[in-house]
Amino acid sequence: MSAPVYSNSVVAQDSEVTTQINKEARPETAKSLLMKMSEAVHKNNFNASFAVVKGNNMEPYKWLHGINGNDELEHLSLLNGAGLEVFRVNNKVTYFEPQSAPYTVIAKHISGPIPDVLFQDITVLEQAYNFTLGGKGRIAGRAAQLVKIEAKDESKFNYWLWLDLESTLLLKAAYVNNKGEALEQLQLTHVSMTKHIAPELIEMSKKQLPEVVALEKEVSSGDIKDAQGNWLIGWLPDGFKLLKSDRHNLNLNNELADYYLYGDGLIEVSVFVQRPLPGKRRGGILSSGATSIFVHNADGYDVSVVGNIPGMTAKTIAQSVQRK
């Protein structure tokens, strides 16, 4: 016998209530917190200051974000030295750099000390990283939850983030080695959520900004073989793919080099291949914070690898480069 209509209705309602209770009672996961952080950064007005500590160096930044009608505005400025300023209006990012004319590019996020992927689709990292929760603590006077982006093998560093428990905004981030030692840190020294957008952002949005410049075409998977030219990069960590390839002059010595940029979503690694310079550079590794630079003297050419990766990873990449 079929059940009365009203019974079905009650069961359905009870089911909905139970589902809602379970949903509300479900504990936060590392992945859900990272997604909330991305949403919080995009939807709130805030005024923040942070410092990047790398070895004995510290770089202080000011970071403003706000919503003005249908526009998302963001301003990042480096407070030391000659300064660097970056202003974003939706998907247009304008860079004001010392000793060069300002320029505007199409990009969803500012390229800076905070990895872009944290404000985008973090699922792209799942091939090479696990997301796990750590403990709770206090950062910049606010209750914080540690979220770990852990590399699935030792070819990469881990990346840890501390999120504000109330707003889920980023309070601190660090590259961490497999011993749990922080190599390079970014920490907010001040953050305040505001009801109204910062007046500086409104003023900047009224300025005449440079026209968008055309960027080089992104490398598709079908282009990779051709883009690598005369060189074969024999080994890369899991998840890395070719993002860019060209030939250009190096600023330091004006020598031509074949250049390859690889990334896994979180970090990027540059590979330079060039003829040996007079006086021959000595091979070996240099490290600063999380950044490793490895120079490999091969037979008739030099390879330099630069990135936020362990020194052994940079060495293995450099030594895997061969002529085709």
PDB file of N, CA, C and O in Angstrom, residues 67-72 197:
ATOM      1  N   ILE A  67      35.457  46.467  -3.119  1.00  0.00           N
ATOM      2  CA  ILE A  67      34.421  46.310  -4.146  1.00  0.00           C
ATOM      3  C   ILE A  67      33.748  47.662  -4.347  1.00  0.00           C
ATOM      4  O   ILE A  67      33.248  48.269  -3.389  1.00  0.00           O
ATOM      5  N   ASN A  68      33.755  48.133  -5.586  1.00  0.00           N
ATOM      6  CA  ASN A  68      33.149  49.411  -5.924  1.00  0.00           C
ATOM      7  C   ASN A  68      32.105  49.176  -7.014  1.00  0.00           C
ATOM      8  O   ASN A  68      32.443  49.070  -8.186  1.00  0.00           O
ATOM      9  N   GLY A  69      30.859  49.039  -6.598  1.00  0.00           N
ATOM     10  CA  GLY A  69      29.816  48.691  -7.565  1.00  0.00           C
ATOM     11  C   GLY A  69      30.074  47.310  -8.131  1.00  0.00           C
ATOM     12  O   GLY A  69      30.155  46.333  -7.384  1.00  0.00           O
ATOM     13  N   ASN A  70      30.239  47.224  -9.455  1.00  0.00           N
ATOM     14  CA  ASN A  70      30.525  45.934 -10.087  1.00  0.00           C
ATOM     15  C   ASN A  70      32.017  45.675 -10.255  1.00  0.00           C
ATOM     16  O   ASN A  70      32.413  44.670 -10.855  1.00  0.00           O
ATOM     17  N   ASP A  71      32.833  46.599  -9.773  1.00  0.00           N
ATOM     18  CA  ASP A  71      34.280  46.476  -9.971  1.00  0.00           C
ATOM     19  C   ASP A  71      34.987  45.968  -8.710  1.00  0.00           C
ATOM     20  O   ASP A  71      34.710  46.417  -7.601  1.00  0.00           O
ATOM     21  N   GLU A  72      35.938  45.046  -8.934  1.00  0.00           N
ATOM     22  CA  GLU A  72      36.815  44.576  -7.867  1.00  0.00           C
ATOM     23  C   GLU A  72      38.148  45.307  -8.028  1.00  0.00           C
ATOM     24  O   GLU A  72      38.782  45.235  -9.084  1.00  0.00           O
ATOM     25  N   ILE A 197      34.865  50.818   1.024  1.00  0.00           N
ATOM     26  CA  ILE A 197      36.110  50.656   0.274  1.00  0.00           C
ATOM     27  C   ILE A 197      37.081  51.789   0.614  1.00  0.00           C
ATOM     28  O   ILE A 197      36.652  52.919   0.894  1.00  0.00           O
TER      29      ILE A 197
END
